[in-house]
Amino acid sequence: MAGFGLIVDGRFEEHFTGADHPECVERLVGVRSTFEAAGIPERCEPVELVRASEEWLARVHDVDYIREAHAACSRGEKVFHSTDTAVCAESADISREASGTLVSLCRSVLDGKLERGFAAMRPPGHHAERAVAMGFCLFNHVAVAAADLRARGVERVLICDWDVHHGNGTQHIFDEDPDVFFFSCHQVPLYPGTGMAEETGIGAGEGATLNVPLRPGSGDADFLASLDQGLRAAAKKFQPEFVLVSAGFDAHAADPLANLEVSTEAFGEATKILMSIADEHAGGRLVSTLEGGYDLEALAASSKLHVETMLAG
Ligand SMILES: [Zn+2]
């Protein structure tokens, strides 16, 4: 039986964001040490780091933007485009490696060499627009991976973004594309201010975007219903051939950046819903990538349950 691909690599701990930045190195150190303590890496297949080619990135980002990101980091800039998107000299390279490695993981699942996978990487990607860095994100890894799957002949890709923040970058990159369905459940009002229910796609992409805004204070029931009802019904209609998850864990009750009340256990249930959607429509093909999650303990515990649920299924 094909194995489970796990990306967890010290390289992604070399993206330094400065003191007191919520998107910090310790996030991944905690996830990695928790995985190691639980013996998770031994049960998974490692995925080699791959640097995304300019061709891969340019499917979803402007070439000038890609080069500008590298140039800003090389110059020693401390932030790129927006004051919250802190960078160090290596950040563009590391983000590019995150995109490329996610592409590699998805290709292995598509080729049947791996059954499913999870990528614990940073910086995150879902706020990155075609030509704008924002919300701690430089390159939009899940978008790069979805575009690569499409280029490799996958006809319909479903992206489920359950990060507590709306995945504005991913939505905007694909909002005219009928073959990449974007689902996002997220707190409203909250950064970045987009993701209203009325945003359903543009032009040929009309109907291939589904936003489920959740009020502050919403808990497991609303979070899981958005997936088990909204996403499940959309998937039935869309018939994806591959399912990607932008897995942020900042809807957790303990998270300092948002006000939802989701439990660790609910992320296990959410994982089961995504697995059943992938099994039903996409031959089980499911790859998840880390986005946000800023309470270190909640992030580590939720990520561990997410992966262990996928390993057990
Ligand atoms: Zn987030």
PDB file of C-alpha atoms and ligand atoms in Angstrom:
ATOM      1  CA  MET A   1       0.000   0.000   0.000  1.00  0.00           C
ATOM      2  CA  ALA A   2       1.257   3.465  -0.835  1.00  0.00           C
ATOM      3  CA  GLY A   3       2.532   5.408   2.146  1.00  0.00           C
ATOM      4  CA  PHE A   4       1.846   8.778   3.700  1.00  0.00           C
ATOM      5  CA  GLY A   5       4.084  11.651   2.629  1.00  0.00           C
ATOM      6  CA  LEU A   6       5.244  13.969   5.400  1.00  0.00           C
ATOM      7  CA  ILE A   7       7.130  17.202   4.871  1.00  0.00           C
ATOM      8  CA  VAL A   8       8.721  18.324   8.109  1.00  0.00           C
ATOM      9  CA  ASP A   9      12.163  19.814   7.607  1.00  0.00           C
ATOM     10  CA  GLY A  10      14.431  22.112   9.569  1.00  0.00           C
ATOM     11  CA  ARG A  11      14.840  24.260   6.453  1.00  0.00           C
ATOM     12  CA  PHE A  12      11.447  25.822   7.170  1.00  0.00           C
ATOM     13  CA  GLU A  13      12.767  26.888  10.572  1.00  0.00           C
ATOM     14  CA  GLU A  14      15.295  29.200   8.882  1.00  0.00           C
ATOM     15  CA  HIS A  15      12.666  31.780   7.861  1.00  0.00           C
ATOM     16  CA  PHE A  16      13.232  34.359  10.587  1.00  0.00           C
ATOM     17  CA  THR A  17      10.513  36.942  11.224  1.00  0.00           C
ATOM     18  CA  GLY A  18      12.028  38.834  14.154  1.00  0.00           C
ATOM     19  CA  ALA A  19      11.132  39.104  17.821  1.00  0.00           C
ATOM     20  CA  ASP A  20       7.489  38.814  18.886  1.00  0.00           C
ATOM     21  CA  HIS A  21       6.163  37.902  15.443  1.00  0.00           C
ATOM     22  CA  PRO A  22       3.292  35.411  15.736  1.00  0.00           C
ATOM     23  CA  GLU A  23       4.449  33.520  12.630  1.00  0.00           C
ATOM     24  CA  CYS A  24       7.633  32.368  14.386  1.00  0.00           C
ATOM     25  CA  VAL A  25      10.173  29.587  14.072  1.00  0.00           C
ATOM     26  CA  GLU A  26       8.880  28.018  17.298  1.00  0.00           C
ATOM     27  CA  ARG A  27       5.622  27.110  15.550  1.00  0.00           C
ATOM     28  CA  LEU A  28       7.356  24.504  13.440  1.00  0.00           C
ATOM     29  CA  VAL A  29       9.837  23.479  16.106  1.00  0.00           C
ATOM     30  CA  GLY A  30       6.832  22.577  18.250  1.00  0.00           C
ATOM     31  CA  VAL A  31       5.084  20.678  15.466  1.00  0.00           C
ATOM     32  CA  ARG A  32       8.240  18.779  14.541  1.00  0.00           C
ATOM     33  CA  SER A  33       9.137  17.822  18.113  1.00  0.00           C
ATOM     34  CA  THR A  34       5.553  16.751  18.802  1.00  0.00           C
ATOM     35  CA  PHE A  35       5.553  14.582  15.681  1.00  0.00           C
ATOM     36  CA  GLU A  36       8.909  13.086  16.665  1.00  0.00           C
ATOM     37  CA  ALA A  37       7.764  12.358  20.231  1.00  0.00           C
ATOM     38  CA  ALA A  38       4.726  10.538  18.793  1.00  0.00           C
ATOM     39  CA  GLY A  39       6.837   8.512  16.375  1.00  0.00           C
ATOM     40  CA  ILE A  40       5.021  10.018  13.400  1.00  0.00           C
ATOM     41  CA  PRO A  41       7.973  10.489  10.994  1.00  0.00           C
ATOM     42  CA  GLU A  42       8.813   6.764  11.231  1.00  0.00           C
ATOM     43  CA  ARG A  43       5.326   5.935   9.983  1.00  0.00           C
ATOM     44  CA  CYS A  44       5.607   8.308   7.015  1.00  0.00           C
ATOM     45  CA  GLU A  45       7.580   8.637   3.803  1.00  0.00           C
ATOM     46  CA  PRO A  46       9.920  11.636   3.752  1.00  0.00           C
ATOM     47  CA  VAL A  47       9.576  14.096   0.867  1.00  0.00           C
ATOM     48  CA  GLU A  48      12.766  15.635  -0.512  1.00  0.00           C
ATOM     49  CA  LEU A  49      12.904  19.421  -0.657  1.00  0.00           C
ATOM     50  CA  VAL A  50      12.368  20.747  -4.173  1.00  0.00           C
ATOM     51  CA  ARG A  51      12.856  24.362  -5.239  1.00  0.00           C
ATOM     52  CA  ALA A  52       9.929  25.516  -7.362  1.00  0.00           C
ATOM     53  CA  SER A  53      10.965  26.500 -10.860  1.00  0.00           C
ATOM     54  CA  GLU A  54      10.017  29.939 -12.095  1.00  0.00           C
ATOM     55  CA  GLU A  55       7.618  28.201 -14.490  1.00  0.00           C
ATOM     56  CA  TRP A  56       5.758  26.569 -11.593  1.00  0.00           C
ATOM     57  CA  LEU A  57       5.468  29.809  -9.625  1.00  0.00           C
ATOM     58  CA  ALA A  58       4.584  31.860 -12.688  1.00  0.00           C
ATOM     59  CA  ARG A  59       1.379  29.886 -13.203  1.00  0.00           C
ATOM     60  CA  VAL A  60      -0.047  31.819 -10.238  1.00  0.00           C
ATOM     61  CA  HIS A  61       2.361  34.730  -9.650  1.00  0.00           C
ATOM     62  CA  ASP A  62       3.629  37.491 -11.912  1.00  0.00           C
ATOM     63  CA  VAL A  63       7.237  36.894 -12.949  1.00  0.00           C
ATOM     64  CA  ASP A  64       8.153  40.430 -11.881  1.00  0.00           C
ATOM     65  CA  TYR A  65       6.709  39.724  -8.444  1.00  0.00           C
ATOM     66  CA  ILE A  66       8.742  36.518  -8.058  1.00  0.00           C
ATOM     67  CA  ARG A  67      11.941  38.365  -8.901  1.00  0.00           C
ATOM     68  CA  GLU A  68      11.013  41.328  -6.712  1.00  0.00           C
ATOM     69  CA  ALA A  69      10.562  38.992  -3.710  1.00  0.00           C
ATOM     70  CA  HIS A  70      14.032  37.527  -4.182  1.00  0.00           C
ATOM     71  CA  ALA A  71      15.572  40.943  -4.726  1.00  0.00           C
ATOM     72  CA  ALA A  72      13.987  42.388  -1.571  1.00  0.00           C
ATOM     73  CA  CYS A  73      15.256  39.497   0.566  1.00  0.00           C
ATOM     74  CA  SER A  74      18.741  39.697  -1.002  1.00  0.00           C
ATOM     75  CA  ARG A  75      18.877  43.417  -0.242  1.00  0.00           C
ATOM     76  CA  GLY A  76      18.247  42.686   3.413  1.00  0.00           C
ATOM     77  CA  GLU A  77      14.744  44.157   3.593  1.00  0.00           C
ATOM     78  CA  LYS A  78      12.993  43.322   6.865  1.00  0.00           C
ATOM     79  CA  VAL A  79       9.455  43.362   5.467  1.00  0.00           C
ATOM     80  CA  PHE A  80       8.099  42.772   1.975  1.00  0.00           C
ATOM     81  CA  HIS A  81       5.072  44.667   0.623  1.00  0.00           C
ATOM     82  CA  SER A  82       3.191  44.762   3.930  1.00  0.00           C
ATOM     83  CA  THR A  83       4.488  45.450   7.407  1.00  0.00           C
ATOM     84  CA  ASP A  84       3.174  42.130   8.740  1.00  0.00           C
ATOM     85  CA  THR A  85       5.092  40.103   6.155  1.00  0.00           C
ATOM     86  CA  ALA A  86       8.520  39.958   7.785  1.00  0.00           C
ATOM     87  CA  VAL A  87      11.368  38.493   5.769  1.00  0.00           C
ATOM     88  CA  CYS A  88      15.020  37.588   6.183  1.00  0.00           C
ATOM     89  CA  ALA A  89      17.674  37.074   3.509  1.00  0.00           C
ATOM     90  CA  GLU A  90      16.550  33.470   2.922  1.00  0.00           C
ATOM     91  CA  SER A  91      12.773  33.942   3.049  1.00  0.00           C
ATOM     92  CA  ALA A  92      12.039  34.024  -0.687  1.00  0.00           C
ATOM     93  CA  ASP A  93      14.194  30.938  -1.228  1.00  0.00           C
ATOM     94  CA  ILE A  94      12.539  29.094   1.659  1.00  0.00           C
ATOM     95  CA  SER A  95       9.037  30.026   0.500  1.00  0.00           C
ATOM     96  CA  ARG A  96       9.958  28.905  -2.994  1.00  0.00           C
ATOM     97  CA  GLU A  97      11.161  25.571  -1.590  1.00  0.00           C
ATOM     98  CA  ALA A  98       7.879  25.209   0.285  1.00  0.00           C
ATOM     99  CA  SER A  99       5.929  25.674  -2.960  1.00  0.00           C
ATOM    100  CA  GLY A 100       8.157  23.275  -4.856  1.00  0.00           C
ATOM    101  CA  THR A 101       8.094  20.597  -2.187  1.00  0.00           C
ATOM    102  CA  LEU A 102       4.292  20.739  -2.031  1.00  0.00           C
ATOM    103  CA  VAL A 103       4.236  20.294  -5.816  1.00  0.00           C
ATOM    104  CA  SER A 104       6.498  17.259  -5.420  1.00  0.00           C
ATOM    105  CA  LEU A 105       4.262  15.757  -2.731  1.00  0.00           C
ATOM    106  CA  CYS A 106       1.140  16.281  -4.859  1.00  0.00           C
ATOM    107  CA  ARG A 107       2.799  14.709  -7.900  1.00  0.00           C
ATOM    108  CA  SER A 108       3.706  11.640  -5.833  1.00  0.00           C
ATOM    109  CA  VAL A 109       0.096  11.285  -4.727  1.00  0.00           C
ATOM    110  CA  LEU A 110      -1.141  11.813  -8.265  1.00  0.00           C
ATOM    111  CA  ASP A 111       1.269   9.146  -9.515  1.00  0.00           C
ATOM    112  CA  GLY A 112       0.093   6.723  -6.819  1.00  0.00           C
ATOM    113  CA  LYS A 113       3.497   6.560  -5.122  1.00  0.00           C
ATOM    114  CA  LEU A 114       1.954   8.049  -2.001  1.00  0.00           C
ATOM    115  CA  GLU A 115      -1.601   7.767  -0.750  1.00  0.00           C
ATOM    116  CA  ARG A 116      -1.952  11.108   1.056  1.00  0.00           C
ATOM    117  CA  GLY A 117       0.288  13.676   2.654  1.00  0.00           C
ATOM    118  CA  PHE A 118       0.817  16.649   4.946  1.00  0.00           C
ATOM    119  CA  ALA A 119       3.279  19.502   4.596  1.00  0.00           C
ATOM    120  CA  ALA A 120       4.332  21.270   7.811  1.00  0.00           C
ATOM    121  CA  MET A 121       6.016  24.290   6.271  1.00  0.00           C
ATOM    122  CA  ARG A 122       6.385  28.018   6.729  1.00  0.00           C
ATOM    123  CA  PRO A 123       6.002  30.741   5.705  1.00  0.00           C
ATOM    124  CA  PRO A 124       2.325  30.026   5.007  1.00  0.00           C
ATOM    125  CA  GLY A 125       0.904  30.854   1.577  1.00  0.00           C
ATOM    126  CA  HIS A 126      -2.841  31.426   1.313  1.00  0.00           C
ATOM    127  CA  HIS A 127      -2.842  35.227   1.674  1.00  0.00           C
ATOM    128  CA  ALA A 128      -0.258  35.712  -1.110  1.00  0.00           C
ATOM    129  CA  GLU A 129      -1.899  37.289  -4.134  1.00  0.00           C
ATOM    130  CA  ARG A 130      -0.663  37.043  -7.713  1.00  0.00           C
ATOM    131  CA  ALA A 131       1.599  40.071  -7.203  1.00  0.00           C
ATOM    132  CA  VAL A 132       1.220  41.073  -3.549  1.00  0.00           C
ATOM    133  CA  ALA A 133       2.767  39.607  -0.406  1.00  0.00           C
ATOM    134  CA  MET A 134       0.584  39.942   2.678  1.00  0.00           C
ATOM    135  CA  GLY A 135      -0.493  38.205   5.862  1.00  0.00           C
ATOM    136  CA  PHE A 136       2.905  36.551   6.487  1.00  0.00           C
ATOM    137  CA  CYS A 137       2.787  34.943   2.997  1.00  0.00           C
ATOM    138  CA  LEU A 138       5.165  35.304   0.011  1.00  0.00           C
ATOM    139  CA  PHE A 139       4.302  32.540  -2.449  1.00  0.00           C
ATOM    140  CA  ASN A 140       0.948  30.781  -2.469  1.00  0.00           C
ATOM    141  CA  HIS A 141       1.957  27.132  -2.106  1.00  0.00           C
ATOM    142  CA  VAL A 142      -1.496  25.596  -2.360  1.00  0.00           C
ATOM    143  CA  ALA A 143      -2.216  27.627  -5.498  1.00  0.00           C
ATOM    144  CA  VAL A 144       1.119  26.636  -7.046  1.00  0.00           C
ATOM    145  CA  ALA A 145       0.297  22.984  -6.311  1.00  0.00           C
ATOM    146  CA  ALA A 146      -3.250  23.225  -7.695  1.00  0.00           C
ATOM    147  CA  ALA A 147      -1.993  24.854 -10.891  1.00  0.00           C
ATOM    148  CA  ASP A 148       0.623  22.136 -11.298  1.00  0.00           C
ATOM    149  CA  LEU A 149      -1.981  19.405 -10.881  1.00  0.00           C
ATOM    150  CA  ARG A 150      -4.091  21.077 -13.556  1.00  0.00           C
ATOM    151  CA  ALA A 151      -1.040  21.283 -15.841  1.00  0.00           C
ATOM    152  CA  ARG A 152      -0.481  17.551 -15.284  1.00  0.00           C
ATOM    153  CA  GLY A 153      -3.948  16.715 -16.507  1.00  0.00           C
ATOM    154  CA  VAL A 154      -6.078  16.754 -13.370  1.00  0.00           C
ATOM    155  CA  GLU A 155      -9.352  18.190 -14.594  1.00  0.00           C
ATOM    156  CA  ARG A 156     -10.847  19.460 -11.342  1.00  0.00           C
ATOM    157  CA  VAL A 157      -9.037  20.410  -8.123  1.00  0.00           C
ATOM    158  CA  LEU A 158     -10.855  21.246  -4.882  1.00  0.00           C
ATOM    159  CA  ILE A 159      -9.120  23.467  -2.331  1.00  0.00           C
ATOM    160  CA  CYS A 160     -10.577  23.495   1.186  1.00  0.00           C
ATOM    161  CA  ASP A 161      -9.204  26.361   3.295  1.00  0.00           C
ATOM    162  CA  TRP A 162     -10.208  25.956   6.934  1.00  0.00           C
ATOM    163  CA  ASP A 163      -7.746  28.509   8.280  1.00  0.00           C
ATOM    164  CA  VAL A 164      -9.611  31.036  10.460  1.00  0.00           C
ATOM    165  CA  HIS A 165      -8.616  33.790   8.028  1.00  0.00           C
ATOM    166  CA  HIS A 166     -10.091  34.016   4.550  1.00  0.00           C
ATOM    167  CA  GLY A 167      -7.731  32.638   1.882  1.00  0.00           C
ATOM    168  CA  ASN A 168      -7.918  35.790  -0.228  1.00  0.00           C
ATOM    169  CA  GLY A 169      -4.875  35.005  -2.345  1.00  0.00           C
ATOM    170  CA  THR A 170      -6.039  31.556  -3.339  1.00  0.00           C
ATOM    171  CA  GLN A 171      -9.563  32.783  -4.072  1.00  0.00           C
ATOM    172  CA  HIS A 172      -8.391  35.654  -6.236  1.00  0.00           C
ATOM    173  CA  ILE A 173      -5.864  33.554  -8.175  1.00  0.00           C
ATOM    174  CA  PHE A 174      -8.605  31.104  -9.185  1.00  0.00           C
ATOM    175  CA  ASP A 175     -11.752  33.215  -9.095  1.00  0.00           C
ATOM    176  CA  GLU A 176     -12.239  33.081 -12.872  1.00  0.00           C
ATOM    177  CA  ASP A 177     -11.262  29.408 -13.112  1.00  0.00           C
ATOM    178  CA  PRO A 178     -14.170  26.916 -13.205  1.00  0.00           C
ATOM    179  CA  ASP A 179     -11.828  23.943 -12.700  1.00  0.00           C
ATOM    180  CA  VAL A 180     -10.361  24.909  -9.324  1.00  0.00           C
ATOM    181  CA  PHE A 181     -13.062  25.055  -6.652  1.00  0.00           C
ATOM    182  CA  PHE A 182     -12.166  27.227  -3.676  1.00  0.00           C
ATOM    183  CA  PHE A 183     -13.936  26.701  -0.357  1.00  0.00           C
ATOM    184  CA  SER A 184     -13.143  28.788   2.697  1.00  0.00           C
ATOM    185  CA  CYS A 185     -14.701  28.861   6.148  1.00  0.00           C
ATOM    186  CA  HIS A 186     -13.336  31.662   8.287  1.00  0.00           C
ATOM    187  CA  GLN A 187     -14.157  34.217  10.941  1.00  0.00           C
ATOM    188  CA  VAL A 188     -15.890  37.418   9.820  1.00  0.00           C
ATOM    189  CA  PRO A 189     -15.105  40.127  10.679  1.00  0.00           C
ATOM    190  CA  LEU A 190     -11.368  39.439  10.721  1.00  0.00           C
ATOM    191  CA  TYR A 191      -8.252  40.006   8.629  1.00  0.00           C
ATOM    192  CA  PRO A 192      -8.077  40.244   5.606  1.00  0.00           C
ATOM    193  CA  GLY A 193     -11.679  41.464   5.347  1.00  0.00           C
ATOM    194  CA  THR A 194     -12.701  39.439   2.287  1.00  0.00           C
ATOM    195  CA  GLY A 195     -14.594  36.157   2.028  1.00  0.00           C
ATOM    196  CA  MET A 196     -18.213  37.229   2.156  1.00  0.00           C
ATOM    197  CA  ALA A 197     -20.843  34.662   1.165  1.00  0.00           C
ATOM    198  CA  GLU A 198     -21.605  36.801  -1.901  1.00  0.00           C
ATOM    199  CA  GLU A 199     -18.136  36.100  -3.328  1.00  0.00           C
ATOM    200  CA  THR A 200     -18.885  33.051  -5.468  1.00  0.00           C
ATOM    201  CA  GLY A 201     -16.440  33.392  -8.347  1.00  0.00           C
ATOM    202  CA  ILE A 202     -16.165  35.606 -11.412  1.00  0.00           C
ATOM    203  CA  GLY A 203     -17.046  35.043 -15.064  1.00  0.00           C
ATOM    204  CA  ALA A 204     -16.407  31.439 -16.080  1.00  0.00           C
ATOM    205  CA  GLY A 205     -15.504  30.756 -12.450  1.00  0.00           C
ATOM    206  CA  GLU A 206     -18.900  31.798 -11.133  1.00  0.00           C
ATOM    207  CA  GLY A 207     -20.080  29.080  -8.744  1.00  0.00           C
ATOM    208  CA  ALA A 208     -16.584  27.649  -8.154  1.00  0.00           C
ATOM    209  CA  THR A 209     -16.014  29.656  -4.975  1.00  0.00           C
ATOM    210  CA  LEU A 210     -17.837  29.043  -1.705  1.00  0.00           C
ATOM    211  CA  ASN A 211     -17.265  31.215   1.346  1.00  0.00           C
ATOM    212  CA  VAL A 212     -18.781  30.366   4.717  1.00  0.00           C
ATOM    213  CA  PRO A 213     -18.282  33.275   7.125  1.00  0.00           C
ATOM    214  CA  LEU A 214     -18.392  32.280  10.795  1.00  0.00           C
ATOM    215  CA  ARG A 215     -19.279  34.783  13.520  1.00  0.00           C
ATOM    216  CA  PRO A 216     -16.832  35.358  16.390  1.00  0.00           C
ATOM    217  CA  GLY A 217     -17.508  32.806  19.106  1.00  0.00           C
ATOM    218  CA  SER A 218     -18.544  30.073  16.692  1.00  0.00           C
ATOM    219  CA  GLY A 219     -17.407  26.635  17.834  1.00  0.00           C
ATOM    220  CA  ASP A 220     -17.132  23.039  16.684  1.00  0.00           C
ATOM    221  CA  ALA A 221     -20.721  22.700  15.499  1.00  0.00           C
ATOM    222  CA  ASP A 222     -20.613  25.624  13.047  1.00  0.00           C
ATOM    223  CA  PHE A 223     -17.073  24.862  11.912  1.00  0.00           C
ATOM    224  CA  LEU A 224     -17.817  21.205  11.202  1.00  0.00           C
ATOM    225  CA  ALA A 225     -21.212  21.932   9.642  1.00  0.00           C
ATOM    226  CA  SER A 226     -19.577  24.216   7.100  1.00  0.00           C
ATOM    227  CA  LEU A 227     -17.462  21.263   5.986  1.00  0.00           C
ATOM    228  CA  ASP A 228     -19.931  18.426   6.387  1.00  0.00           C
ATOM    229  CA  GLN A 229     -22.759  20.319   4.714  1.00  0.00           C
ATOM    230  CA  GLY A 230     -21.411  23.214   2.629  1.00  0.00           C
ATOM    231  CA  LEU A 231     -18.197  21.656   1.393  1.00  0.00           C
ATOM    232  CA  ARG A 232     -19.617  18.159   1.008  1.00  0.00           C
ATOM    233  CA  ALA A 233     -22.524  19.369  -1.131  1.00  0.00           C
ATOM    234  CA  ALA A 234     -20.192  21.507  -3.243  1.00  0.00           C
ATOM    235  CA  ALA A 235     -17.822  18.585  -3.780  1.00  0.00           C
ATOM    236  CA  LYS A 236     -20.685  16.356  -4.855  1.00  0.00           C
ATOM    237  CA  LYS A 237     -21.578  18.857  -7.544  1.00  0.00           C
ATOM    238  CA  PHE A 238     -17.994  19.706  -8.550  1.00  0.00           C
ATOM    239  CA  GLN A 239     -16.635  16.130  -8.586  1.00  0.00           C
ATOM    240  CA  PRO A 240     -12.994  16.905  -7.782  1.00  0.00           C
ATOM    241  CA  GLU A 241     -10.223  14.604  -8.917  1.00  0.00           C
ATOM    242  CA  PHE A 242      -7.816  15.868  -6.251  1.00  0.00           C
ATOM    243  CA  VAL A 243      -8.432  17.529  -2.867  1.00  0.00           C
ATOM    244  CA  LEU A 244      -6.050  20.039  -1.281  1.00  0.00           C
ATOM    245  CA  VAL A 245      -6.398  21.453   2.225  1.00  0.00           C
ATOM    246  CA  SER A 246      -5.082  24.806   3.413  1.00  0.00           C
ATOM    247  CA  ALA A 247      -4.918  23.620   6.996  1.00  0.00           C
ATOM    248  CA  GLY A 248      -4.596  26.493   9.395  1.00  0.00           C
ATOM    249  CA  PHE A 249      -5.247  25.680  13.035  1.00  0.00           C
ATOM    250  CA  ASP A 250      -5.994  29.226  14.150  1.00  0.00           C
ATOM    251  CA  ALA A 251      -9.736  28.602  14.483  1.00  0.00           C
ATOM    252  CA  HIS A 252      -8.686  26.849  17.709  1.00  0.00           C
ATOM    253  CA  ALA A 253     -10.189  28.303  20.893  1.00  0.00           C
ATOM    254  CA  ALA A 254      -6.689  28.976  22.249  1.00  0.00           C
ATOM    255  CA  ASP A 255      -5.479  30.942  19.239  1.00  0.00           C
ATOM    256  CA  PRO A 256      -4.425  34.515  20.055  1.00  0.00           C
ATOM    257  CA  LEU A 257      -5.189  35.968  16.578  1.00  0.00           C
ATOM    258  CA  ALA A 258      -8.870  35.036  16.260  1.00  0.00           C
ATOM    259  CA  ASN A 259     -12.051  34.461  18.222  1.00  0.00           C
ATOM    260  CA  LEU A 260     -13.467  31.094  17.217  1.00  0.00           C
ATOM    261  CA  GLU A 261     -13.881  28.309  19.765  1.00  0.00           C
ATOM    262  CA  VAL A 262     -12.888  25.221  17.799  1.00  0.00           C
ATOM    263  CA  SER A 263     -11.441  22.295  19.794  1.00  0.00           C
ATOM    264  CA  THR A 264      -8.434  20.151  18.960  1.00  0.00           C
ATOM    265  CA  GLU A 265     -10.777  17.178  18.546  1.00  0.00           C
ATOM    266  CA  ALA A 266     -12.812  19.027  15.914  1.00  0.00           C
ATOM    267  CA  PHE A 267      -9.746  19.183  13.670  1.00  0.00           C
ATOM    268  CA  GLY A 268      -9.707  15.374  13.800  1.00  0.00           C
ATOM    269  CA  GLU A 269     -13.367  15.330  12.761  1.00  0.00           C
ATOM    270  CA  ALA A 270     -12.680  17.871  10.016  1.00  0.00           C
ATOM    271  CA  THR A 271      -9.891  15.638   8.748  1.00  0.00           C
ATOM    272  CA  LYS A 272     -12.292  12.693   8.576  1.00  0.00           C
ATOM    273  CA  ILE A 273     -14.774  14.768   6.555  1.00  0.00           C
ATOM    274  CA  LEU A 274     -12.054  15.740   4.073  1.00  0.00           C
ATOM    275  CA  MET A 275     -10.876  12.126   3.820  1.00  0.00           C
ATOM    276  CA  SER A 276     -14.389  10.929   3.090  1.00  0.00           C
ATOM    277  CA  ILE A 277     -14.875  13.625   0.423  1.00  0.00           C
ATOM    278  CA  ALA A 278     -11.552  12.665  -1.184  1.00  0.00           C
ATOM    279  CA  ASP A 279     -12.444   8.966  -1.006  1.00  0.00           C
ATOM    280  CA  GLU A 280     -15.875   9.515  -2.491  1.00  0.00           C
ATOM    281  CA  HIS A 281     -14.867  11.701  -5.428  1.00  0.00           C
ATOM    282  CA  ALA A 282     -11.104  11.856  -5.874  1.00  0.00           C
ATOM    283  CA  GLY A 283      -9.814   8.306  -5.464  1.00  0.00           C
ATOM    284  CA  GLY A 284      -8.665   9.272  -1.967  1.00  0.00           C
ATOM    285  CA  ARG A 285      -6.161  11.811  -3.293  1.00  0.00           C
ATOM    286  CA  LEU A 286      -5.745  14.291  -0.418  1.00  0.00           C
ATOM    287  CA  VAL A 287      -2.826  16.576   0.397  1.00  0.00           C
ATOM    288  CA  SER A 288      -2.868  19.067   3.243  1.00  0.00           C
ATOM    289  CA  THR A 289      -0.534  21.963   3.880  1.00  0.00           C
ATOM    290  CA  LEU A 290      -0.084  24.026   7.015  1.00  0.00           C
ATOM    291  CA  GLU A 291      -1.232  27.647   6.965  1.00  0.00           C
ATOM    292  CA  GLY A 292      -1.781  29.499  10.261  1.00  0.00           C
ATOM    293  CA  GLY A 293      -2.050  28.504  13.911  1.00  0.00           C
ATOM    294  CA  TYR A 294      -0.415  30.728  16.520  1.00  0.00           C
ATOM    295  CA  ASP A 295      -0.945  29.086  19.891  1.00  0.00           C
ATOM    296  CA  LEU A 296       2.043  26.778  19.955  1.00  0.00           C
ATOM    297  CA  GLU A 297       0.454  24.004  22.009  1.00  0.00           C
ATOM    298  CA  ALA A 298      -2.855  24.045  20.150  1.00  0.00           C
ATOM    299  CA  LEU A 299      -1.035  24.089  16.813  1.00  0.00           C
ATOM    300  CA  ALA A 300       1.133  21.092  17.720  1.00  0.00           C
ATOM    301  CA  ALA A 301      -1.744  19.073  19.178  1.00  0.00           C
ATOM    302  CA  SER A 302      -4.110  19.849  16.291  1.00  0.00           C
ATOM    303  CA  SER A 303      -1.493  19.108  13.621  1.00  0.00           C
ATOM    304  CA  LYS A 304      -0.676  15.823  15.334  1.00  0.00           C
ATOM    305  CA  LEU A 305      -4.315  14.755  15.426  1.00  0.00           C
ATOM    306  CA  HIS A 306      -4.745  15.845  11.787  1.00  0.00           C
ATOM    307  CA  VAL A 307      -1.850  13.657  10.646  1.00  0.00           C
ATOM    308  CA  GLU A 308      -2.659  10.717  12.904  1.00  0.00           C
ATOM    309  CA  THR A 309      -6.232  10.735  11.613  1.00  0.00           C
ATOM    310  CA  MET A 310      -4.974  10.614   8.020  1.00  0.00           C
ATOM    311  CA  LEU A 311      -2.465   7.877   8.904  1.00  0.00           C
ATOM    312  CA  ALA A 312      -5.174   5.768  10.518  1.00  0.00           C
ATOM    313  CA  GLY A 313      -7.711   6.121   7.716  1.00  0.00           C
TER     314      GLY A 313
HETATM  315 ZN    ZN B   1      -4.834  32.224   9.582  1.00  0.00          ZN
END
